[in-house]
Tab-separated table of C-alpha atoms in Angstrom:
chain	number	residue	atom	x	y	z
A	1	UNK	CA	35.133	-0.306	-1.254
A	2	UNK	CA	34.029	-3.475	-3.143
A	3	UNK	CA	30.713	-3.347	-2.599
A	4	UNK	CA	30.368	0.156	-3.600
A	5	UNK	CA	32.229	-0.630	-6.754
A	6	UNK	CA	29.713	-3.694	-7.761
A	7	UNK	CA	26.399	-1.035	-7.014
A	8	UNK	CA	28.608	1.281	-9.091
A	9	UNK	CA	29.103	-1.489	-12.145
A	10	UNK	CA	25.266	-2.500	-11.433
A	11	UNK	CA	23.715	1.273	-11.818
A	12	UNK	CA	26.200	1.837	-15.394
A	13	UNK	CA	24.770	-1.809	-16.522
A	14	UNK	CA	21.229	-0.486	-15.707
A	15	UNK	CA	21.651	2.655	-17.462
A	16	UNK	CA	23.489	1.023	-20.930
A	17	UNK	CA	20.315	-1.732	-21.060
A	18	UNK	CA	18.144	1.192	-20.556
A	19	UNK	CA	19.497	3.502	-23.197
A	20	UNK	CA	19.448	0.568	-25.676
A	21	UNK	CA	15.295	-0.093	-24.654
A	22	UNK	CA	15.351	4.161	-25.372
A	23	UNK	CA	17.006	3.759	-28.384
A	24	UNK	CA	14.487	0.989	-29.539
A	25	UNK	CA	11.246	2.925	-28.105
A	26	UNK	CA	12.400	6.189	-30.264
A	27	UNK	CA	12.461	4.143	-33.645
A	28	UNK	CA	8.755	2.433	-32.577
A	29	UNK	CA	7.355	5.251	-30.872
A	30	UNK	CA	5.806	7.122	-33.991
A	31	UNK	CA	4.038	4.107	-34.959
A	32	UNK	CA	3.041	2.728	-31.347
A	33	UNK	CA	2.090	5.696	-29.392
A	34	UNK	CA	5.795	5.255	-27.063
A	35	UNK	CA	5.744	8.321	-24.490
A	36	UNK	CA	8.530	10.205	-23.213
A	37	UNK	CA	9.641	8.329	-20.618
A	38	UNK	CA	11.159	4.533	-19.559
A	39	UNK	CA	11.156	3.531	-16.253
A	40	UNK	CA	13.170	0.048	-14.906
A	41	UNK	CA	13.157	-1.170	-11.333
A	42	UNK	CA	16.921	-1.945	-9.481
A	43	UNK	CA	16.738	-4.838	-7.323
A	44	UNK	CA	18.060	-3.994	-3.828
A	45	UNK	CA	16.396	-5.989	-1.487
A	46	UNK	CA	18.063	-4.945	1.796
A	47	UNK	CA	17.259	-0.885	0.915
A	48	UNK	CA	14.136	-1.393	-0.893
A	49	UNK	CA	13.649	-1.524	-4.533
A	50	UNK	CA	14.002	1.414	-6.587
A	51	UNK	CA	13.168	2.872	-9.830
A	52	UNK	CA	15.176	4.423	-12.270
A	53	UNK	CA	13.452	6.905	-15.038
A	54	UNK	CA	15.051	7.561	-18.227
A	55	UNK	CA	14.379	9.690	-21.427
A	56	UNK	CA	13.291	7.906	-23.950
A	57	UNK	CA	14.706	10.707	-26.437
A	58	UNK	CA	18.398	10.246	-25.614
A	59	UNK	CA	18.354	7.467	-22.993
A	60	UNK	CA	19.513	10.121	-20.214
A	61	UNK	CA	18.783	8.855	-16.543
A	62	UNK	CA	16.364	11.354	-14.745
A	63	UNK	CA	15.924	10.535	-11.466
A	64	UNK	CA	16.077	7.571	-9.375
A	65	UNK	CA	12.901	6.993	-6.357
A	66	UNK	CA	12.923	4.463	-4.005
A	67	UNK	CA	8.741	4.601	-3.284
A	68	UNK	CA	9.761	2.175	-0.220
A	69	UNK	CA	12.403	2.224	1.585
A	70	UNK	CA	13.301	-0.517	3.957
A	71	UNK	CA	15.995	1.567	6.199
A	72	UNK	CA	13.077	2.060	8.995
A	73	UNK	CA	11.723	-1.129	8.867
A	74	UNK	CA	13.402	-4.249	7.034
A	75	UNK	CA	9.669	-6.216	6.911
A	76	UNK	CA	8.620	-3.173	3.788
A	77	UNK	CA	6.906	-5.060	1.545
A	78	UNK	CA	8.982	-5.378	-1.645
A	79	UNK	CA	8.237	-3.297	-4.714
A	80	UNK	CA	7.506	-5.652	-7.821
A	81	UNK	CA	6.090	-3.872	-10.957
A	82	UNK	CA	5.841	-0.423	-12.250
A	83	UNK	CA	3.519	0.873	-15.486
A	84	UNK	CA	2.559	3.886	-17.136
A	85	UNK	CA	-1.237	4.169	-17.206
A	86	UNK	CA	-1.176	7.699	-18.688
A	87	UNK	CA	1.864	9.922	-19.868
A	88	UNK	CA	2.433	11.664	-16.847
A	89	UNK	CA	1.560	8.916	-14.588
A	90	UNK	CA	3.881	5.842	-13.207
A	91	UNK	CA	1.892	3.498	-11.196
A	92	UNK	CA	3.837	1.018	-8.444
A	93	UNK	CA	3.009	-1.916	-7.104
A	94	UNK	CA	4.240	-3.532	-3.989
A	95	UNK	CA	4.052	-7.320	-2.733
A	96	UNK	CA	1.807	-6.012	0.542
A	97	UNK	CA	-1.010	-5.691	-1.560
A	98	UNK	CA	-0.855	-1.644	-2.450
A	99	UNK	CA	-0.437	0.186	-5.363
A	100	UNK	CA	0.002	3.902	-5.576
A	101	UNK	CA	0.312	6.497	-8.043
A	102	UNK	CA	3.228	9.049	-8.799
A	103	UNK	CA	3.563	11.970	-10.971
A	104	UNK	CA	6.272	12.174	-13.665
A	105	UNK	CA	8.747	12.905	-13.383
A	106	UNK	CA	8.723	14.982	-10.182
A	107	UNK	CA	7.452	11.560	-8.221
A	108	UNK	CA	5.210	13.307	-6.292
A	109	UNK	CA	2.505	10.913	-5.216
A	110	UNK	CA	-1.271	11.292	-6.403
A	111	UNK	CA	-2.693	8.752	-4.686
A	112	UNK	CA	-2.816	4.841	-4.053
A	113	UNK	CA	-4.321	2.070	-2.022
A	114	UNK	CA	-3.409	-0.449	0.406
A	115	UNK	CA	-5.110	-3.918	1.406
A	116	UNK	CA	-4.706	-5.975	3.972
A	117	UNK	CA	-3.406	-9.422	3.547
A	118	UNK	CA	-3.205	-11.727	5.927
A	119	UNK	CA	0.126	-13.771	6.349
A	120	UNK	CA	0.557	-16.543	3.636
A	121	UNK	CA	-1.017	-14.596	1.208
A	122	UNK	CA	0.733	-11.580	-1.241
A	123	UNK	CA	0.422	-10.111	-4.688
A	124	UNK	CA	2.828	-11.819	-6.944
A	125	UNK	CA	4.512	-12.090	-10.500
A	126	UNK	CA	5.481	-15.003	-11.810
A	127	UNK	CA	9.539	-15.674	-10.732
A	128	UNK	CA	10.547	-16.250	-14.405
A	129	UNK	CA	8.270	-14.337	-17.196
A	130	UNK	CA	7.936	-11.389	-14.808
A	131	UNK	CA	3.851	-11.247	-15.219
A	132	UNK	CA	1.618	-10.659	-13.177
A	133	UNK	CA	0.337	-13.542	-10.875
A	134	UNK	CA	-3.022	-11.235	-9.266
A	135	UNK	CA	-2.876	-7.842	-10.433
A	136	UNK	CA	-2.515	-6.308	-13.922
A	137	UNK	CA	-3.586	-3.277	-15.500
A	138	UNK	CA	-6.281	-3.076	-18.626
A	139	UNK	CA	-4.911	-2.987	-22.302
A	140	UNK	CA	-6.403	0.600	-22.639
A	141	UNK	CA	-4.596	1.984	-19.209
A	142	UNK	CA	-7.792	2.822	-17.781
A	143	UNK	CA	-8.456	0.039	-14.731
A	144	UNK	CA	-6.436	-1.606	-12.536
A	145	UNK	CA	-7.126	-4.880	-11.085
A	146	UNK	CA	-5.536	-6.179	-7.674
A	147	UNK	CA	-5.840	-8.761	-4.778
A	148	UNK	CA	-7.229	-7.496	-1.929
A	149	UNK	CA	-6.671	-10.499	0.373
A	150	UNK	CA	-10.448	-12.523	0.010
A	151	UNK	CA	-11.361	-11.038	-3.530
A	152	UNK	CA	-10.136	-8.848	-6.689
A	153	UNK	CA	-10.491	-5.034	-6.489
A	154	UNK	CA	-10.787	-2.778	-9.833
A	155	UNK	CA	-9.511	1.074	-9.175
A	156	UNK	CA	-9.454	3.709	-11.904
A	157	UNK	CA	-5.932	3.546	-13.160
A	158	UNK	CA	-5.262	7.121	-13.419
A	159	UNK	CA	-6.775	8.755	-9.843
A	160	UNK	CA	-7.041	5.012	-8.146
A	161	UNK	CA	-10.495	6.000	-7.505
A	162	UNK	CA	-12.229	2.285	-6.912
A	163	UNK	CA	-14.538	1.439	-8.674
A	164	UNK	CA	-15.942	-2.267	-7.286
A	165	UNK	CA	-14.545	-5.360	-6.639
A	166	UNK	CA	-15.484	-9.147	-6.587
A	167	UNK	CA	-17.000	-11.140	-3.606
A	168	UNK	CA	-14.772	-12.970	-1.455
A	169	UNK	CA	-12.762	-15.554	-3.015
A	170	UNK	CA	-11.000	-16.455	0.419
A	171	UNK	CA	-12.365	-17.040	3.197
A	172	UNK	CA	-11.843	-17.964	6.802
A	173	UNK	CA	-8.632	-20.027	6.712
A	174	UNK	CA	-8.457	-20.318	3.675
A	175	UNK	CA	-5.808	-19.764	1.671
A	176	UNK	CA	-4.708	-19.291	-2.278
A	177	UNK	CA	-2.549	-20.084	-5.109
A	178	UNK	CA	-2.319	-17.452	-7.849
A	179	UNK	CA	-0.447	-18.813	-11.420
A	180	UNK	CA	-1.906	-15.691	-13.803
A	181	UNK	CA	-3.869	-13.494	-14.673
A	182	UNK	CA	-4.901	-11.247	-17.514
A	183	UNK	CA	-7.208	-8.672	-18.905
A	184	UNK	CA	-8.898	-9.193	-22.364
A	185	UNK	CA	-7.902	-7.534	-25.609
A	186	UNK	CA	-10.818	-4.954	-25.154
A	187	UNK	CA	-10.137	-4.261	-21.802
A	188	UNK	CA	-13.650	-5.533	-20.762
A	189	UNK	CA	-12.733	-8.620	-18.984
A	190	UNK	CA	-9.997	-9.274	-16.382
A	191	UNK	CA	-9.289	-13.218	-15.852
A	192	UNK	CA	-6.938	-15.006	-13.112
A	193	UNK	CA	-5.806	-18.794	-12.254
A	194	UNK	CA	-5.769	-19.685	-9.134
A	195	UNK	CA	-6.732	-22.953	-6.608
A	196	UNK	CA	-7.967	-22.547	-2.936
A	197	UNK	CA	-6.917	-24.678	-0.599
A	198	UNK	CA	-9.529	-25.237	2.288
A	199	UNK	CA	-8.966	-25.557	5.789
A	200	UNK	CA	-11.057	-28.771	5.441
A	201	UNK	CA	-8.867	-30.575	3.017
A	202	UNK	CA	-8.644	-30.555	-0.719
A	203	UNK	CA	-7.976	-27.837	-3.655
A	204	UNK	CA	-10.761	-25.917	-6.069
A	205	UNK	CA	-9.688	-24.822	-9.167
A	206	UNK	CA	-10.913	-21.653	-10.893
């Protein structure tokens, strides 16, 4: 039918753009270290997002995952960013405040964590430049940095092993603005803008 037809046109126009990032990854990838594999998420925001792994070699599509599907319950939080902290390792995050970690490219999942995030409050990426809003992972691959709902948790980027997080940033009714965030060049410093608005009135910027 129609709609099959457009998903059909959408996957092929996935799959060209990818092949073309391939093709540019295999001319850099001597000089900058480029791994085997390229990963790009589909929007589908009625199933749940999905990811679609290619070979960076010959552009070939792998597999396709969909890490959450919405066909049980339609209130999934959405995924929103995907990285490659190691090789063999594709790291997901999702809007509910989780992150997990999947082997590649069997997808078999390592581990991950979830937070809890109360209502008004999410991870995020900005709408337009695609970057992270309150989460990001170090220059070097090795930490992870995330939202947990009143503060910033780090986790080891590779086993999601955590390894400490902030005090509470939000608290009581509180609630938060995130605009961006970053980690330093040396991967020793992870930064974030954001204002809190208090229950009493009034915004603090940090």
């Amino acid at each position: 039918d129609f709609h099959s037809e457009i998903d059909r046109l959408a996957d092929d126009a996935l799959d060209l753009a990818a092949q073309a990032l391939c093709l540019v990854a295999v001319k850099r990838r001597s000089r900058d270290g480029f791994g085997r594999h390229f990963a790009a998420i589909k929007s589908e925001p009625f199933e749940g997002n999905s990811i679609a792994l290619y070979s960076v070699a010959d552009g070939t599509n792998i597999k396709r995952f969909r890490p959450h599907s919405k066909k049980d319950d339609i209130g999934t939080p959405d995924l929103i960013w995907i990285a490659f902290p190691a090789a063999d390792r594709l790291l997901t995050v999702h809007a509910g405040g989780g992150f997990d970690l999947w082997k590649v490219p069997s997808f078999e999942r390592i581990a991950g964590a979830t937070n809890k995030i109360k209502p008004g409050l999410s991870v995020s990426m900005d709408g337009f430049t695609h970057s992270p809003n309150n989460f990001g992972l170090s220059q070097d691959g090795k930490t992870f940095a995330i939202f947990n709902g009143t503060g910033f948790s780090f986790y080891d980027a590779t086993t999601a092993a955590k390894l400490s997080q902030t005090e509470s940033l939000v608290t009581g009714t509180d609630s938060a603005l995130f605009s961006a965030s970053a980690w330093s060049p040396d991967s020793s410093q992870f930064a974030c803008y954001y204002r809190i608005f208090s229950a009493a009135g009034g915004a603090m910027v940090l």
